[in-house]
Amino acid sequence: MEKRAETRTSQPDADYDKLGRDALIALLRSAIQQRDEVISKYEAMAYQVNESTHEIDDAQLEARREARLAEKNERHAQEEEALVRQLQSLLDEERRKNAALAEDFARFREKMAKTPVEDPWGHLGRDLGQIGDDGVAWMRAKIPPDSQMLPWFDRTVEGSKKAGLLACQWGARAYDWAKPRAIELYQWGKPRAIEGYKWARGEIEKRMGKGQGTSGP
């Protein structure tokens, strides 16, 4: 009897323990499910935050790109504006030089019209010199001020002027030296040339006379 009572009293305890384990397992499963849901929510939030961060990074990169592009465009515009100003300055300088050259030619033509022609050779020399100087000035105005060719051009023009002046001086000296000697040579040779002409003419007449005499009947 006592054994049966023990089995009866222990059976409800076993059922209670079994029900307690089932409840614990169910509670554990519920807790695990809630944990998984929380983790899933956190993962979704983390993904959204990551996507938002990427969007922010992309927006920042796009803003930086647009800022650099705007800066580049502004710098390019400034360079273009500086180039336009430089070209305008060169054009104004070229117009000024052309106007000055036109004024020089106008003064030269006016001077030629008003200058009396007393010494044609001297007048021609002065005119040629003026034309040469104007041509040199015009050619020099075509060379940029910062060009390496400008000093070479100036030296060449200076050398040509010195050579031309030296040639003129030597030519004048040669003319001065040769003129009296040419006159002396002319005065010395003129009578001799006349005598030689008379002698040759007489010889020709004698020979022609002899020929006519021997050819008769």
PDB file of C-alpha atoms in Angstrom:
ATOM      1  CA  MET A   1       0.000   0.000   0.000  1.00  0.00           C
ATOM      2  CA  GLU A   2       2.758   2.361   0.918  1.00  0.00           C
ATOM      3  CA  LYS A   3       4.536   1.739  -2.419  1.00  0.00           C
ATOM      4  CA  ARG A   4       1.392   2.489  -4.349  1.00  0.00           C
ATOM      5  CA  ALA A   5       0.948   5.707  -2.420  1.00  0.00           C
ATOM      6  CA  GLU A   6       4.520   6.715  -3.255  1.00  0.00           C
ATOM      7  CA  THR A   7       3.948   6.035  -6.953  1.00  0.00           C
ATOM      8  CA  ARG A   8       0.746   8.063  -6.842  1.00  0.00           C
ATOM      9  CA  THR A   9       2.360  10.965  -5.077  1.00  0.00           C
ATOM     10  CA  SER A  10       5.464  10.930  -7.369  1.00  0.00           C
ATOM     11  CA  GLN A  11       3.432  10.845 -10.580  1.00  0.00           C
ATOM     12  CA  PRO A  12       2.043  14.395 -10.192  1.00  0.00           C
ATOM     13  CA  ASP A  13       5.588  15.660  -9.399  1.00  0.00           C
ATOM     14  CA  ALA A  14       6.871  14.078 -12.595  1.00  0.00           C
ATOM     15  CA  ASP A  15       4.046  15.654 -14.619  1.00  0.00           C
ATOM     16  CA  TYR A  16       4.763  18.991 -13.001  1.00  0.00           C
ATOM     17  CA  ASP A  17       8.434  18.710 -13.859  1.00  0.00           C
ATOM     18  CA  LYS A  18       7.557  17.716 -17.378  1.00  0.00           C
ATOM     19  CA  LEU A  19       5.186  20.649 -17.733  1.00  0.00           C
ATOM     20  CA  GLY A  20       7.864  22.918 -16.282  1.00  0.00           C
ATOM     21  CA  ARG A  21      10.426  21.755 -18.862  1.00  0.00           C
ATOM     22  CA  ASP A  22       7.940  22.233 -21.709  1.00  0.00           C
ATOM     23  CA  ALA A  23       7.189  25.720 -20.504  1.00  0.00           C
ATOM     24  CA  LEU A  24      10.890  26.440 -20.198  1.00  0.00           C
ATOM     25  CA  ILE A  25      11.548  25.085 -23.675  1.00  0.00           C
ATOM     26  CA  ALA A  26       8.682  27.142 -25.055  1.00  0.00           C
ATOM     27  CA  LEU A  27       9.958  30.170 -23.193  1.00  0.00           C
ATOM     28  CA  LEU A  28      13.453  29.504 -24.508  1.00  0.00           C
ATOM     29  CA  ARG A  29      12.162  29.148 -28.031  1.00  0.00           C
ATOM     30  CA  SER A  30      10.194  32.356 -27.637  1.00  0.00           C
ATOM     31  CA  ALA A  31      13.284  34.109 -26.295  1.00  0.00           C
ATOM     32  CA  ILE A  32      15.370  32.778 -29.183  1.00  0.00           C
ATOM     33  CA  GLN A  33      12.731  33.938 -31.668  1.00  0.00           C
ATOM     34  CA  GLN A  34      12.599  37.365 -30.086  1.00  0.00           C
ATOM     35  CA  ARG A  35      16.391  37.505 -30.141  1.00  0.00           C
ATOM     36  CA  ASP A  36      16.413  36.591 -33.810  1.00  0.00           C
ATOM     37  CA  GLU A  37      13.797  39.219 -34.515  1.00  0.00           C
ATOM     38  CA  VAL A  38      15.783  41.833 -32.592  1.00  0.00           C
ATOM     39  CA  ILE A  39      18.954  40.826 -34.417  1.00  0.00           C
ATOM     40  CA  SER A  40      17.111  40.971 -37.724  1.00  0.00           C
ATOM     41  CA  LYS A  41      15.770  44.422 -36.859  1.00  0.00           C
ATOM     42  CA  TYR A  42      19.245  45.582 -35.864  1.00  0.00           C
ATOM     43  CA  GLU A  43      20.665  44.164 -39.087  1.00  0.00           C
ATOM     44  CA  ALA A  44      17.983  45.978 -41.079  1.00  0.00           C
ATOM     45  CA  MET A  45      18.722  49.195 -39.179  1.00  0.00           C
ATOM     46  CA  ALA A  46      22.412  48.709 -39.703  1.00  0.00           C
ATOM     47  CA  TYR A  47      21.811  48.161 -43.441  1.00  0.00           C
ATOM     48  CA  GLN A  48      19.693  51.293 -43.598  1.00  0.00           C
ATOM     49  CA  VAL A  49      22.361  53.252 -41.738  1.00  0.00           C
ATOM     50  CA  ASN A  50      25.008  51.870 -44.105  1.00  0.00           C
ATOM     51  CA  GLU A  51      22.913  52.809 -47.132  1.00  0.00           C
ATOM     52  CA  SER A  52      22.336  56.259 -45.668  1.00  0.00           C
ATOM     53  CA  THR A  53      26.059  56.589 -45.061  1.00  0.00           C
ATOM     54  CA  HIS A  54      26.751  55.599 -48.668  1.00  0.00           C
ATOM     55  CA  GLU A  55      24.218  58.143 -49.846  1.00  0.00           C
ATOM     56  CA  ILE A  56      25.831  60.793 -47.691  1.00  0.00           C
ATOM     57  CA  ASP A  57      29.291  59.821 -49.007  1.00  0.00           C
ATOM     58  CA  ASP A  58      28.018  59.900 -52.593  1.00  0.00           C
ATOM     59  CA  ALA A  59      26.429  63.287 -52.005  1.00  0.00           C
ATOM     60  CA  GLN A  60      29.649  64.603 -50.467  1.00  0.00           C
ATOM     61  CA  LEU A  61      31.698  63.227 -53.342  1.00  0.00           C
ATOM     62  CA  GLU A  62      29.307  64.752 -55.865  1.00  0.00           C
ATOM     63  CA  ALA A  63      29.446  68.079 -54.023  1.00  0.00           C
ATOM     64  CA  ARG A  64      33.240  67.965 -54.008  1.00  0.00           C
ATOM     65  CA  ARG A  65      33.284  67.022 -57.686  1.00  0.00           C
ATOM     66  CA  GLU A  66      30.977  69.902 -58.540  1.00  0.00           C
ATOM     67  CA  ALA A  67      33.073  72.268 -56.419  1.00  0.00           C
ATOM     68  CA  ARG A  68      36.271  71.195 -58.210  1.00  0.00           C
ATOM     69  CA  LEU A  69      34.547  71.521 -61.573  1.00  0.00           C
ATOM     70  CA  ALA A  70      33.294  74.991 -60.677  1.00  0.00           C
ATOM     71  CA  GLU A  71      36.777  75.978 -59.492  1.00  0.00           C
ATOM     72  CA  LYS A  72      38.290  74.597 -62.698  1.00  0.00           C
ATOM     73  CA  ASN A  73      35.758  76.469 -64.826  1.00  0.00           C
ATOM     74  CA  GLU A  74      36.388  79.658 -62.890  1.00  0.00           C
ATOM     75  CA  ARG A  75      40.159  79.278 -63.286  1.00  0.00           C
ATOM     76  CA  HIS A  76      39.719  78.546 -66.993  1.00  0.00           C
ATOM     77  CA  ALA A  77      37.510  81.605 -67.347  1.00  0.00           C
ATOM     78  CA  GLN A  78      40.124  83.731 -65.584  1.00  0.00           C
ATOM     79  CA  GLU A  79      42.849  82.379 -67.885  1.00  0.00           C
ATOM     80  CA  GLU A  80      40.696  83.065 -70.928  1.00  0.00           C
ATOM     81  CA  GLU A  81      40.014  86.579 -69.696  1.00  0.00           C
ATOM     82  CA  ALA A  82      43.741  87.190 -69.127  1.00  0.00           C
ATOM     83  CA  LEU A  83      44.505  85.878 -72.623  1.00  0.00           C
ATOM     84  CA  VAL A  84      41.867  88.154 -74.119  1.00  0.00           C
ATOM     85  CA  ARG A  85      43.331  91.137 -72.278  1.00  0.00           C
ATOM     86  CA  GLN A  86      46.830  90.240 -73.498  1.00  0.00           C
ATOM     87  CA  LEU A  87      45.665  89.859 -77.104  1.00  0.00           C
ATOM     88  CA  GLN A  88      43.740  93.128 -76.880  1.00  0.00           C
ATOM     89  CA  SER A  89      46.862  94.854 -75.556  1.00  0.00           C
ATOM     90  CA  LEU A  90      48.950  93.447 -78.417  1.00  0.00           C
ATOM     91  CA  LEU A  91      46.312  94.513 -80.920  1.00  0.00           C
ATOM     92  CA  ASP A  92      46.211  98.031 -79.488  1.00  0.00           C
ATOM     93  CA  GLU A  93      50.004  98.202 -79.614  1.00  0.00           C
ATOM     94  CA  GLU A  94      49.993  97.011 -83.231  1.00  0.00           C
ATOM     95  CA  ARG A  95      47.387  99.610 -84.144  1.00  0.00           C
ATOM     96  CA  ARG A  96      49.423 102.305 -82.416  1.00  0.00           C
ATOM     97  CA  LYS A  97      52.577 101.301 -84.297  1.00  0.00           C
ATOM     98  CA  ASN A  98      50.720 101.192 -87.615  1.00  0.00           C
ATOM     99  CA  ALA A  99      49.223 104.619 -86.952  1.00  0.00           C
ATOM    100  CA  ALA A 100      52.658 106.010 -86.059  1.00  0.00           C
ATOM    101  CA  LEU A 101      54.132 104.464 -89.207  1.00  0.00           C
ATOM    102  CA  ALA A 102      51.333 105.943 -91.322  1.00  0.00           C
ATOM    103  CA  GLU A 103      52.032 109.362 -89.786  1.00  0.00           C
ATOM    104  CA  ASP A 104      55.732 108.979 -90.601  1.00  0.00           C
ATOM    105  CA  PHE A 105      54.980 108.154 -94.231  1.00  0.00           C
ATOM    106  CA  ALA A 106      52.554 111.087 -94.410  1.00  0.00           C
ATOM    107  CA  ARG A 107      55.234 113.461 -93.087  1.00  0.00           C
ATOM    108  CA  PHE A 108      57.715 111.957 -95.537  1.00  0.00           C
ATOM    109  CA  ARG A 109      55.381 112.516 -98.506  1.00  0.00           C
ATOM    110  CA  GLU A 110      54.674 116.072 -97.347  1.00  0.00           C
ATOM    111  CA  LYS A 111      58.394 116.723 -96.991  1.00  0.00           C
ATOM    112  CA  MET A 112      59.057 115.365-100.492  1.00  0.00           C
ATOM    113  CA  ALA A 113      56.330 117.595-101.915  1.00  0.00           C
ATOM    114  CA  LYS A 114      57.686 120.746-100.236  1.00  0.00           C
ATOM    115  CA  THR A 115      61.443 120.153-100.612  1.00  0.00           C
ATOM    116  CA  PRO A 116      62.920 122.020-103.610  1.00  0.00           C
ATOM    117  CA  VAL A 117      64.912 119.832-105.970  1.00  0.00           C
ATOM    118  CA  GLU A 118      68.277 121.610-106.055  1.00  0.00           C
ATOM    119  CA  ASP A 119      70.542 118.623-105.677  1.00  0.00           C
ATOM    120  CA  PRO A 120      68.723 115.649-107.308  1.00  0.00           C
ATOM    121  CA  TRP A 121      71.350 113.099-106.308  1.00  0.00           C
ATOM    122  CA  GLY A 122      71.499 114.305-102.725  1.00  0.00           C
ATOM    123  CA  HIS A 123      67.713 114.499-102.601  1.00  0.00           C
ATOM    124  CA  LEU A 124      67.459 110.969-103.977  1.00  0.00           C
ATOM    125  CA  GLY A 125      69.977 109.741-101.402  1.00  0.00           C
ATOM    126  CA  ARG A 126      68.057 111.337 -98.549  1.00  0.00           C
ATOM    127  CA  ASP A 127      64.788 109.886 -99.854  1.00  0.00           C
ATOM    128  CA  LEU A 128      66.262 106.416-100.159  1.00  0.00           C
ATOM    129  CA  GLY A 129      67.700 106.711 -96.659  1.00  0.00           C
ATOM    130  CA  GLN A 130      64.325 107.816 -95.297  1.00  0.00           C
ATOM    131  CA  ILE A 131      62.574 104.954 -97.054  1.00  0.00           C
ATOM    132  CA  GLY A 132      65.159 102.505 -95.705  1.00  0.00           C
ATOM    133  CA  ASP A 133      64.755 103.813 -92.145  1.00  0.00           C
ATOM    134  CA  ASP A 134      60.963 103.610 -92.386  1.00  0.00           C
ATOM    135  CA  GLY A 135      61.183 100.060 -93.751  1.00  0.00           C
ATOM    136  CA  VAL A 136      63.512  99.021 -90.936  1.00  0.00           C
ATOM    137  CA  ALA A 137      61.189 100.597 -88.355  1.00  0.00           C
ATOM    138  CA  TRP A 138      58.211  98.789 -89.879  1.00  0.00           C
ATOM    139  CA  MET A 139      60.014  95.435 -89.853  1.00  0.00           C
ATOM    140  CA  ARG A 140      61.193  95.992 -86.261  1.00  0.00           C
ATOM    141  CA  ALA A 141      57.622  96.777 -85.163  1.00  0.00           C
ATOM    142  CA  LYS A 142      56.553  93.341 -86.417  1.00  0.00           C
ATOM    143  CA  ILE A 143      58.953  91.580 -84.015  1.00  0.00           C
ATOM    144  CA  PRO A 144      57.557  90.923 -80.484  1.00  0.00           C
ATOM    145  CA  PRO A 145      59.369  92.870 -77.728  1.00  0.00           C
ATOM    146  CA  ASP A 146      60.318  89.669 -75.866  1.00  0.00           C
ATOM    147  CA  SER A 147      61.553  87.856 -78.977  1.00  0.00           C
ATOM    148  CA  GLN A 148      65.158  86.607 -79.100  1.00  0.00           C
ATOM    149  CA  MET A 149      65.309  87.774 -82.704  1.00  0.00           C
ATOM    150  CA  LEU A 150      65.067  91.475 -81.758  1.00  0.00           C
ATOM    151  CA  PRO A 151      68.701  91.931 -80.545  1.00  0.00           C
ATOM    152  CA  TRP A 152      69.955  90.018 -83.596  1.00  0.00           C
ATOM    153  CA  PHE A 153      67.857  92.245 -85.875  1.00  0.00           C
ATOM    154  CA  ASP A 154      69.187  95.409 -84.221  1.00  0.00           C
ATOM    155  CA  ARG A 155      72.786  94.211 -84.562  1.00  0.00           C
ATOM    156  CA  THR A 156      72.218  93.291 -88.201  1.00  0.00           C
ATOM    157  CA  VAL A 157      70.703  96.695 -88.988  1.00  0.00           C
ATOM    158  CA  GLU A 158      73.502  98.484 -87.142  1.00  0.00           C
ATOM    159  CA  GLY A 159      76.113  96.435 -89.001  1.00  0.00           C
ATOM    160  CA  SER A 160      74.423  97.127 -92.332  1.00  0.00           C
ATOM    161  CA  LYS A 161      74.335 100.855 -91.606  1.00  0.00           C
ATOM    162  CA  LYS A 162      78.019 100.873 -90.695  1.00  0.00           C
ATOM    163  CA  ALA A 163      78.890  98.805 -93.768  1.00  0.00           C
ATOM    164  CA  GLY A 164      76.821 101.082 -96.014  1.00  0.00           C
ATOM    165  CA  LEU A 165      78.362 104.207 -94.489  1.00  0.00           C
ATOM    166  CA  LEU A 166      81.840 102.751 -94.887  1.00  0.00           C
ATOM    167  CA  ALA A 167      81.101 101.801 -98.483  1.00  0.00           C
ATOM    168  CA  CYS A 168      79.836 105.314 -99.203  1.00  0.00           C
ATOM    169  CA  GLN A 169      82.923 106.827 -97.609  1.00  0.00           C
ATOM    170  CA  TRP A 170      85.251 104.554 -99.557  1.00  0.00           C
ATOM    171  CA  GLY A 171      83.275 105.223-102.712  1.00  0.00           C
ATOM    172  CA  ALA A 172      83.538 108.977-102.202  1.00  0.00           C
ATOM    173  CA  ARG A 173      87.259 108.701-101.477  1.00  0.00           C
ATOM    174  CA  ALA A 174      87.779 106.512-104.528  1.00  0.00           C
ATOM    175  CA  TYR A 175      85.863 109.032-106.635  1.00  0.00           C
ATOM    176  CA  ASP A 176      87.853 111.939-105.211  1.00  0.00           C
ATOM    177  CA  TRP A 177      91.083 110.034-105.869  1.00  0.00           C
ATOM    178  CA  ALA A 178      90.161 108.844-109.355  1.00  0.00           C
ATOM    179  CA  LYS A 179      88.588 112.083-110.629  1.00  0.00           C
ATOM    180  CA  PRO A 180      91.806 114.169-111.061  1.00  0.00           C
ATOM    181  CA  ARG A 181      93.707 111.168-112.351  1.00  0.00           C
ATOM    182  CA  ALA A 182      90.965 110.451-114.840  1.00  0.00           C
ATOM    183  CA  ILE A 183      91.175 114.055-115.997  1.00  0.00           C
ATOM    184  CA  GLU A 184      94.978 113.830-116.258  1.00  0.00           C
ATOM    185  CA  LEU A 185      94.702 110.562-118.147  1.00  0.00           C
ATOM    186  CA  TYR A 186      92.140 112.100-120.476  1.00  0.00           C
ATOM    187  CA  GLN A 187      94.275 115.182-121.078  1.00  0.00           C
ATOM    188  CA  TRP A 188      97.347 113.004-121.681  1.00  0.00           C
ATOM    189  CA  GLY A 189      95.610 110.515-123.924  1.00  0.00           C
ATOM    190  CA  LYS A 190      93.435 112.881-125.959  1.00  0.00           C
ATOM    191  CA  PRO A 191      96.168 114.393-128.197  1.00  0.00           C
ATOM    192  CA  ARG A 192      97.845 111.038-128.609  1.00  0.00           C
ATOM    193  CA  ALA A 193      94.570 109.463-129.580  1.00  0.00           C
ATOM    194  CA  ILE A 194      94.034 112.234-132.138  1.00  0.00           C
ATOM    195  CA  GLU A 195      97.555 111.788-133.514  1.00  0.00           C
ATOM    196  CA  GLY A 196      97.039 108.041-133.717  1.00  0.00           C
ATOM    197  CA  TYR A 197      93.759 108.546-135.494  1.00  0.00           C
ATOM    198  CA  LYS A 198      95.336 110.937-138.011  1.00  0.00           C
ATOM    199  CA  TRP A 199      98.232 108.580-138.634  1.00  0.00           C
ATOM    200  CA  ALA A 200      95.918 105.589-139.117  1.00  0.00           C
ATOM    201  CA  ARG A 201      93.695 107.592-141.435  1.00  0.00           C
ATOM    202  CA  GLY A 202      96.687 108.732-143.520  1.00  0.00           C
ATOM    203  CA  GLU A 203      97.987 105.182-143.807  1.00  0.00           C
ATOM    204  CA  ILE A 204      94.599 103.965-144.918  1.00  0.00           C
ATOM    205  CA  GLU A 205      94.343 106.740-147.528  1.00  0.00           C
ATOM    206  CA  LYS A 206      97.861 105.990-148.820  1.00  0.00           C
ATOM    207  CA  ARG A 207      97.109 102.327-149.176  1.00  0.00           C
ATOM    208  CA  MET A 208      93.791 102.995-150.831  1.00  0.00           C
ATOM    209  CA  GLY A 209      95.507 105.486-153.213  1.00  0.00           C
ATOM    210  CA  LYS A 210      98.191 102.978-154.166  1.00  0.00           C
ATOM    211  CA  GLY A 211      95.618 100.338-154.749  1.00  0.00           C
ATOM    212  CA  GLN A 212      93.640 102.550-157.085  1.00  0.00           C
ATOM    213  CA  GLY A 213      96.827 103.514-159.005  1.00  0.00           C
ATOM    214  CA  THR A 214      97.901  99.943-159.682  1.00  0.00           C
ATOM    215  CA  SER A 215      94.458  98.834-160.733  1.00  0.00           C
ATOM    216  CA  GLY A 216      94.367 101.205-163.831  1.00  0.00           C
ATOM    217  CA  PRO A 217      94.937 100.178-167.571  1.00  0.00           C
TER     218      PRO A 217
END
